[in-house]
PDB file of C-alpha atoms and ligand atoms in Angstrom:
ATOM      1  CA  UNK A   1      31.272 -39.251   4.145  1.00 66.00           C
ATOM      2  CA  UNK A   2      28.353 -38.922   1.789  1.00 94.00           C
ATOM      3  CA  UNK A   3      27.542 -35.859  -0.273  1.00 98.00           C
ATOM      4  CA  UNK A   4      24.369 -34.052   0.735  1.00 98.00           C
ATOM      5  CA  UNK A   5      21.767 -32.297  -1.345  1.00 98.00           C
ATOM      6  CA  UNK A   6      22.415 -28.621  -0.518  1.00 98.00           C
ATOM      7  CA  UNK A   7      19.548 -26.666   0.962  1.00 97.00           C
ATOM      8  CA  UNK A   8      18.469 -23.686  -1.101  1.00 98.00           C
ATOM      9  CA  UNK A   9      18.895 -20.283   0.540  1.00 97.00           C
ATOM     10  CA  UNK A  10      15.582 -19.157  -1.006  1.00 98.00           C
ATOM     11  CA  UNK A  11      12.104 -20.630  -1.454  1.00 98.00           C
ATOM     12  CA  UNK A  12      11.113 -22.622  -4.527  1.00 98.00           C
ATOM     13  CA  UNK A  13       8.877 -19.744  -5.645  1.00 98.00           C
ATOM     14  CA  UNK A  14      11.427 -17.018  -4.909  1.00 98.00           C
ATOM     15  CA  UNK A  15      12.778 -16.825  -8.462  1.00 98.00           C
ATOM     16  CA  UNK A  16       9.362 -16.339 -10.071  1.00 98.00           C
ATOM     17  CA  UNK A  17       8.390 -15.190 -12.612  1.00 98.00           C
ATOM     18  CA  UNK A  18      11.778 -15.977 -14.160  1.00 98.00           C
ATOM     19  CA  UNK A  19      11.982 -19.580 -12.940  1.00 98.00           C
ATOM     20  CA  UNK A  20       8.717 -21.098 -11.712  1.00 98.00           C
ATOM     21  CA  UNK A  21       8.239 -22.867  -8.379  1.00 98.00           C
ATOM     22  CA  UNK A  22       7.193 -26.228  -9.844  1.00 98.00           C
ATOM     23  CA  UNK A  23      10.322 -26.386 -11.991  1.00 98.00           C
ATOM     24  CA  UNK A  24      12.494 -25.494  -8.986  1.00 98.00           C
ATOM     25  CA  UNK A  25      10.776 -28.097  -6.813  1.00 98.00           C
ATOM     26  CA  UNK A  26      11.254 -30.936  -9.298  1.00 98.00           C
ATOM     27  CA  UNK A  27      14.705 -29.782 -10.382  1.00 98.00           C
ATOM     28  CA  UNK A  28      16.106 -29.536  -6.854  1.00 98.00           C
ATOM     29  CA  UNK A  29      14.027 -32.136  -5.036  1.00 98.00           C
ATOM     30  CA  UNK A  30      14.030 -34.824  -7.737  1.00 98.00           C
ATOM     31  CA  UNK A  31      16.777 -34.267 -10.313  1.00 98.00           C
ATOM     32  CA  UNK A  32      19.529 -32.921  -8.052  1.00 98.00           C
ATOM     33  CA  UNK A  33      18.548 -35.289  -5.296  1.00 98.00           C
ATOM     34  CA  UNK A  34      18.829 -38.177  -7.756  1.00 98.00           C
ATOM     35  CA  UNK A  35      22.314 -37.177  -8.912  1.00 98.00           C
ATOM     36  CA  UNK A  36      23.409 -36.865  -5.265  1.00 98.00           C
ATOM     37  CA  UNK A  37      22.062 -40.287  -4.272  1.00 98.00           C
ATOM     38  CA  UNK A  38      23.486 -41.988  -7.359  1.00 98.00           C
ATOM     39  CA  UNK A  39      26.902 -40.370  -6.811  1.00 98.00           C
ATOM     40  CA  UNK A  40      26.993 -41.562  -3.212  1.00 98.00           C
ATOM     41  CA  UNK A  41      26.002 -45.083  -4.235  1.00 98.00           C
ATOM     42  CA  UNK A  42      28.644 -45.131  -6.978  1.00 98.00           C
ATOM     43  CA  UNK A  43      31.585 -44.076  -4.799  1.00 97.00           C
ATOM     44  CA  UNK A  44      30.634 -45.759  -1.535  1.00 97.00           C
ATOM     45  CA  UNK A  45      33.501 -48.026  -0.475  1.00 95.00           C
ATOM     46  CA  UNK A  46      35.688 -47.019  -3.440  1.00 96.00           C
ATOM     47  CA  UNK A  47      38.892 -44.969  -3.295  1.00 95.00           C
ATOM     48  CA  UNK A  48      36.849 -41.913  -4.347  1.00 96.00           C
ATOM     49  CA  UNK A  49      34.929 -42.112  -1.070  1.00 96.00           C
ATOM     50  CA  UNK A  50      35.956 -39.192   1.150  1.00 95.00           C
ATOM     51  CA  UNK A  51      37.502 -37.054  -1.605  1.00 97.00           C
ATOM     52  CA  UNK A  52      36.144 -33.580  -2.341  1.00 97.00           C
ATOM     53  CA  UNK A  53      33.851 -33.349  -5.355  1.00 98.00           C
ATOM     54  CA  UNK A  54      36.369 -31.023  -7.032  1.00 97.00           C
ATOM     55  CA  UNK A  55      39.123 -33.601  -6.578  1.00 97.00           C
ATOM     56  CA  UNK A  56      36.910 -36.400  -7.911  1.00 98.00           C
ATOM     57  CA  UNK A  57      36.021 -34.412 -11.030  1.00 98.00           C
ATOM     58  CA  UNK A  58      39.514 -33.066 -11.743  1.00 97.00           C
ATOM     59  CA  UNK A  59      41.030 -36.556 -11.789  1.00 97.00           C
ATOM     60  CA  UNK A  60      38.016 -38.268 -13.294  1.00 97.00           C
ATOM     61  CA  UNK A  61      38.308 -41.284 -15.564  1.00 97.00           C
ATOM     62  CA  UNK A  62      35.944 -40.058 -18.298  1.00 97.00           C
ATOM     63  CA  UNK A  63      35.048 -43.687 -19.057  1.00 97.00           C
ATOM     64  CA  UNK A  64      33.478 -43.915 -15.599  1.00 97.00           C
ATOM     65  CA  UNK A  65      30.023 -42.899 -16.839  1.00 98.00           C
ATOM     66  CA  UNK A  66      28.236 -43.210 -13.489  1.00 98.00           C
ATOM     67  CA  UNK A  67      30.595 -40.859 -11.634  1.00 98.00           C
ATOM     68  CA  UNK A  68      30.935 -38.579 -14.673  1.00 98.00           C
ATOM     69  CA  UNK A  69      27.164 -38.111 -14.979  1.00 98.00           C
ATOM     70  CA  UNK A  70      26.213 -38.040 -11.319  1.00 98.00           C
ATOM     71  CA  UNK A  71      29.321 -36.323  -9.954  1.00 98.00           C
ATOM     72  CA  UNK A  72      28.883 -33.685 -12.634  1.00 98.00           C
ATOM     73  CA  UNK A  73      25.182 -33.450 -11.862  1.00 98.00           C
ATOM     74  CA  UNK A  74      25.855 -33.018  -8.148  1.00 98.00           C
ATOM     75  CA  UNK A  75      28.496 -30.311  -8.635  1.00 98.00           C
ATOM     76  CA  UNK A  76      26.800 -28.431 -11.488  1.00 98.00           C
ATOM     77  CA  UNK A  77      23.448 -28.005  -9.760  1.00 98.00           C
ATOM     78  CA  UNK A  78      25.075 -26.975  -6.484  1.00 98.00           C
ATOM     79  CA  UNK A  79      26.854 -24.159  -8.330  1.00 98.00           C
ATOM     80  CA  UNK A  80      23.714 -23.277 -10.324  1.00 98.00           C
ATOM     81  CA  UNK A  81      21.543 -22.766  -7.200  1.00 98.00           C
ATOM     82  CA  UNK A  82      24.264 -20.717  -5.532  1.00 98.00           C
ATOM     83  CA  UNK A  83      24.655 -18.203  -8.355  1.00 98.00           C
ATOM     84  CA  UNK A  84      20.941 -17.340  -8.409  1.00 98.00           C
ATOM     85  CA  UNK A  85      19.044 -15.136  -5.993  1.00 98.00           C
ATOM     86  CA  UNK A  86      15.676 -13.391  -5.800  1.00 98.00           C
ATOM     87  CA  UNK A  87      17.781 -10.222  -5.333  1.00 96.00           C
ATOM     88  CA  UNK A  88      19.832 -10.973  -8.436  1.00 97.00           C
ATOM     89  CA  UNK A  89      20.075  -9.285 -11.793  1.00 97.00           C
ATOM     90  CA  UNK A  90      21.964  -6.167 -12.720  1.00 96.00           C
ATOM     91  CA  UNK A  91      25.629  -6.439 -13.564  1.00 97.00           C
ATOM     92  CA  UNK A  92      28.925  -7.215 -11.854  1.00 98.00           C
ATOM     93  CA  UNK A  93      31.205  -4.556 -10.392  1.00 95.00           C
ATOM     94  CA  UNK A  94      34.888  -4.298  -9.547  1.00 96.00           C
ATOM     95  CA  UNK A  95      37.503  -6.781 -10.722  1.00 98.00           C
ATOM     96  CA  UNK A  96      35.004  -9.172 -12.323  1.00 98.00           C
ATOM     97  CA  UNK A  97      33.452  -6.334 -14.304  1.00 98.00           C
ATOM     98  CA  UNK A  98      36.921  -5.320 -15.488  1.00 98.00           C
ATOM     99  CA  UNK A  99      37.739  -8.905 -16.537  1.00 98.00           C
ATOM    100  CA  UNK A 100      34.457  -9.211 -18.450  1.00 98.00           C
ATOM    101  CA  UNK A 101      35.075  -5.908 -20.235  1.00 98.00           C
ATOM    102  CA  UNK A 102      38.612  -7.013 -21.135  1.00 98.00           C
ATOM    103  CA  UNK A 103      37.449 -10.367 -22.520  1.00 98.00           C
ATOM    104  CA  UNK A 104      34.238  -9.321 -24.298  1.00 98.00           C
ATOM    105  CA  UNK A 105      34.386  -5.536 -24.679  1.00 98.00           C
ATOM    106  CA  UNK A 106      31.296  -4.838 -22.558  1.00 98.00           C
ATOM    107  CA  UNK A 107      28.804  -6.499 -20.233  1.00 98.00           C
ATOM    108  CA  UNK A 108      26.209  -6.499 -23.029  1.00 98.00           C
ATOM    109  CA  UNK A 109      28.648  -8.255 -25.355  1.00 98.00           C
ATOM    110  CA  UNK A 110      29.361 -10.834 -22.638  1.00 98.00           C
ATOM    111  CA  UNK A 111      25.609 -11.448 -22.253  1.00 98.00           C
ATOM    112  CA  UNK A 112      25.268 -11.977 -25.994  1.00 98.00           C
ATOM    113  CA  UNK A 113      28.137 -14.486 -26.052  1.00 98.00           C
ATOM    114  CA  UNK A 114      26.908 -16.347 -22.969  1.00 98.00           C
ATOM    115  CA  UNK A 115      23.312 -16.454 -24.273  1.00 98.00           C
ATOM    116  CA  UNK A 116      24.373 -17.630 -27.708  1.00 98.00           C
ATOM    117  CA  UNK A 117      26.637 -20.307 -26.223  1.00 98.00           C
ATOM    118  CA  UNK A 118      23.809 -21.563 -24.000  1.00 98.00           C
ATOM    119  CA  UNK A 119      21.200 -21.414 -26.778  1.00 98.00           C
ATOM    120  CA  UNK A 120      23.308 -23.325 -29.280  1.00 98.00           C
ATOM    121  CA  UNK A 121      24.328 -26.197 -26.974  1.00 97.00           C
ATOM    122  CA  UNK A 122      22.699 -29.032 -28.914  1.00 96.00           C
ATOM    123  CA  UNK A 123      20.634 -31.309 -26.728  1.00 97.00           C
ATOM    124  CA  UNK A 124      21.372 -31.199 -23.015  1.00 98.00           C
ATOM    125  CA  UNK A 125      24.196 -29.424 -21.240  1.00 98.00           C
ATOM    126  CA  UNK A 126      25.488 -26.286 -19.594  1.00 98.00           C
ATOM    127  CA  UNK A 127      27.074 -22.944 -20.403  1.00 98.00           C
ATOM    128  CA  UNK A 128      29.744 -21.483 -18.135  1.00 98.00           C
ATOM    129  CA  UNK A 129      31.674 -18.392 -17.262  1.00 98.00           C
ATOM    130  CA  UNK A 130      35.096 -19.516 -16.055  1.00 98.00           C
ATOM    131  CA  UNK A 131      38.079 -17.764 -14.520  1.00 98.00           C
ATOM    132  CA  UNK A 132      41.526 -18.740 -15.743  1.00 97.00           C
ATOM    133  CA  UNK A 133      44.464 -18.501 -13.296  1.00 94.00           C
ATOM    134  CA  UNK A 134      45.677 -14.902 -13.550  1.00 95.00           C
ATOM    135  CA  UNK A 135      42.154 -13.507 -13.731  1.00 97.00           C
ATOM    136  CA  UNK A 136      41.022 -13.699 -17.366  1.00 98.00           C
ATOM    137  CA  UNK A 137      37.493 -14.990 -17.980  1.00 98.00           C
ATOM    138  CA  UNK A 138      36.026 -17.098 -20.753  1.00 98.00           C
ATOM    139  CA  UNK A 139      32.666 -18.534 -21.782  1.00 98.00           C
ATOM    140  CA  UNK A 140      32.330 -22.181 -22.785  1.00 98.00           C
ATOM    141  CA  UNK A 141      29.806 -24.986 -22.926  1.00 98.00           C
ATOM    142  CA  UNK A 142      29.752 -28.668 -22.051  1.00 98.00           C
ATOM    143  CA  UNK A 143      27.404 -31.528 -22.910  1.00 98.00           C
ATOM    144  CA  UNK A 144      25.215 -33.500 -20.535  1.00 98.00           C
ATOM    145  CA  UNK A 145      26.561 -33.176 -16.944  1.00 98.00           C
ATOM    146  CA  UNK A 146      30.176 -32.561 -17.940  1.00 98.00           C
ATOM    147  CA  UNK A 147      31.825 -29.453 -16.486  1.00 98.00           C
ATOM    148  CA  UNK A 148      35.019 -27.409 -16.786  1.00 98.00           C
ATOM    149  CA  UNK A 149      36.744 -29.233 -13.916  1.00 98.00           C
ATOM    150  CA  UNK A 150      36.762 -32.496 -15.878  1.00 98.00           C
ATOM    151  CA  UNK A 151      39.689 -33.411 -18.145  1.00 97.00           C
ATOM    152  CA  UNK A 152      39.574 -32.434 -21.819  1.00 94.00           C
ATOM    153  CA  UNK A 153      36.058 -31.005 -22.048  1.00 96.00           C
ATOM    154  CA  UNK A 154      37.145 -27.877 -23.903  1.00 91.00           C
ATOM    155  CA  UNK A 155      36.947 -25.407 -21.000  1.00 94.00           C
ATOM    156  CA  UNK A 156      40.152 -24.109 -19.460  1.00 86.00           C
ATOM    157  CA  UNK A 157      39.140 -22.319 -16.286  1.00 94.00           C
ATOM    158  CA  UNK A 158      37.305 -22.705 -12.998  1.00 97.00           C
ATOM    159  CA  UNK A 159      33.522 -22.293 -13.258  1.00 98.00           C
ATOM    160  CA  UNK A 160      32.032 -19.218 -11.540  1.00 98.00           C
ATOM    161  CA  UNK A 161      28.663 -18.938 -13.339  1.00 98.00           C
ATOM    162  CA  UNK A 162      26.523 -21.752 -14.715  1.00 98.00           C
ATOM    163  CA  UNK A 163      23.269 -22.099 -16.598  1.00 98.00           C
ATOM    164  CA  UNK A 164      21.541 -25.447 -16.962  1.00 98.00           C
ATOM    165  CA  UNK A 165      20.040 -25.801 -20.451  1.00 98.00           C
ATOM    166  CA  UNK A 166      18.609 -29.290 -20.060  1.00 98.00           C
ATOM    167  CA  UNK A 167      14.908 -29.150 -20.956  1.00 98.00           C
ATOM    168  CA  UNK A 168      14.070 -30.113 -17.360  1.00 98.00           C
ATOM    169  CA  UNK A 169      15.413 -26.682 -16.330  1.00 98.00           C
ATOM    170  CA  UNK A 170      12.828 -24.701 -18.293  1.00 98.00           C
ATOM    171  CA  UNK A 171      10.311 -26.798 -20.214  1.00 98.00           C
ATOM    172  CA  UNK A 172       7.289 -26.417 -17.884  1.00 98.00           C
ATOM    173  CA  UNK A 173       7.328 -22.634 -18.240  1.00 97.00           C
ATOM    174  CA  UNK A 174       9.137 -21.983 -21.512  1.00 98.00           C
ATOM    175  CA  UNK A 175       8.542 -25.175 -23.550  1.00 97.00           C
ATOM    176  CA  UNK A 176      10.857 -24.938 -26.583  1.00 96.00           C
ATOM    177  CA  UNK A 177      11.742 -21.273 -25.967  1.00 98.00           C
ATOM    178  CA  UNK A 178      15.206 -21.833 -24.508  1.00 98.00           C
ATOM    179  CA  UNK A 179      16.402 -18.329 -25.512  1.00 98.00           C
ATOM    180  CA  UNK A 180      13.604 -16.743 -23.416  1.00 98.00           C
ATOM    181  CA  UNK A 181      14.656 -18.812 -20.386  1.00 98.00           C
ATOM    182  CA  UNK A 182      18.263 -17.720 -20.884  1.00 98.00           C
ATOM    183  CA  UNK A 183      17.282 -14.041 -20.986  1.00 98.00           C
ATOM    184  CA  UNK A 184      15.154 -14.531 -17.842  1.00 98.00           C
ATOM    185  CA  UNK A 185      18.103 -16.181 -16.081  1.00 98.00           C
ATOM    186  CA  UNK A 186      20.043 -12.903 -16.229  1.00 98.00           C
ATOM    187  CA  UNK A 187      17.356 -11.377 -13.966  1.00 98.00           C
ATOM    188  CA  UNK A 188      18.254 -13.783 -11.140  1.00 98.00           C
ATOM    189  CA  UNK A 189      22.051 -14.005 -11.436  1.00 98.00           C
ATOM    190  CA  UNK A 190      23.629 -13.164  -8.080  1.00 98.00           C
ATOM    191  CA  UNK A 191      26.678 -11.198  -9.228  1.00 98.00           C
ATOM    192  CA  UNK A 192      27.935 -10.804  -5.641  1.00 98.00           C
ATOM    193  CA  UNK A 193      28.355 -14.568  -5.379  1.00 98.00           C
ATOM    194  CA  UNK A 194      29.887 -14.808  -8.857  1.00 98.00           C
ATOM    195  CA  UNK A 195      32.354 -12.044  -7.912  1.00 98.00           C
ATOM    196  CA  UNK A 196      33.315 -13.913  -4.723  1.00 98.00           C
ATOM    197  CA  UNK A 197      33.969 -17.061  -6.762  1.00 98.00           C
ATOM    198  CA  UNK A 198      36.036 -14.989  -9.193  1.00 98.00           C
ATOM    199  CA  UNK A 199      38.168 -13.517  -6.391  1.00 97.00           C
ATOM    200  CA  UNK A 200      38.684 -16.909  -4.741  1.00 97.00           C
ATOM    201  CA  UNK A 201      39.694 -18.765  -7.904  1.00 96.00           C
ATOM    202  CA  UNK A 202      41.548 -16.214 -10.026  1.00 94.00           C
TER     203      UNK A 202
HETATM  204 MN1   MN B   1      19.360 -29.825 -14.238  1.00 67.71          MN
END
């Protein structure tokens, strides 16, 4: 049972002007498609074949570079597309809002922490908002295509919000201005989806 490149629920140009159509087209159609194909090729016929992606990542041998990079790439981008929407922006409500206020003091303080974490990831990687069993939230960052599900990456919880800070995620429109891309990202975050992930995984 091979993994499939997920279809986007919005058009490539739907997130403009915050994320441009050409970036979306290459990022989804080329980069994510490549991770998906390489993951399938790597696990085909092995004992990982048929497992869920979460199960593969949670019990990953971190020395298995092909599955680490491509399994991470498959999972991370799938989450990334799902937490963005042309109707996004604003702020969370309800239990997630309460958890963010408890952890960071305010939504604005959360945004500052998340943005700083994403901006200071050296080289390529991701920043995350994770929920820890019991309902607390935390922000963390991982390198390359690592993610919080993998063993010993320095993130404790289950990822519910992700931003890709590889240059391929923003360079066409923002060049070296990663902080501007991060601020623009907040305009497309789908807090309804993030809240659902919070409720399901707390
Ligand atoms: Mn990417």
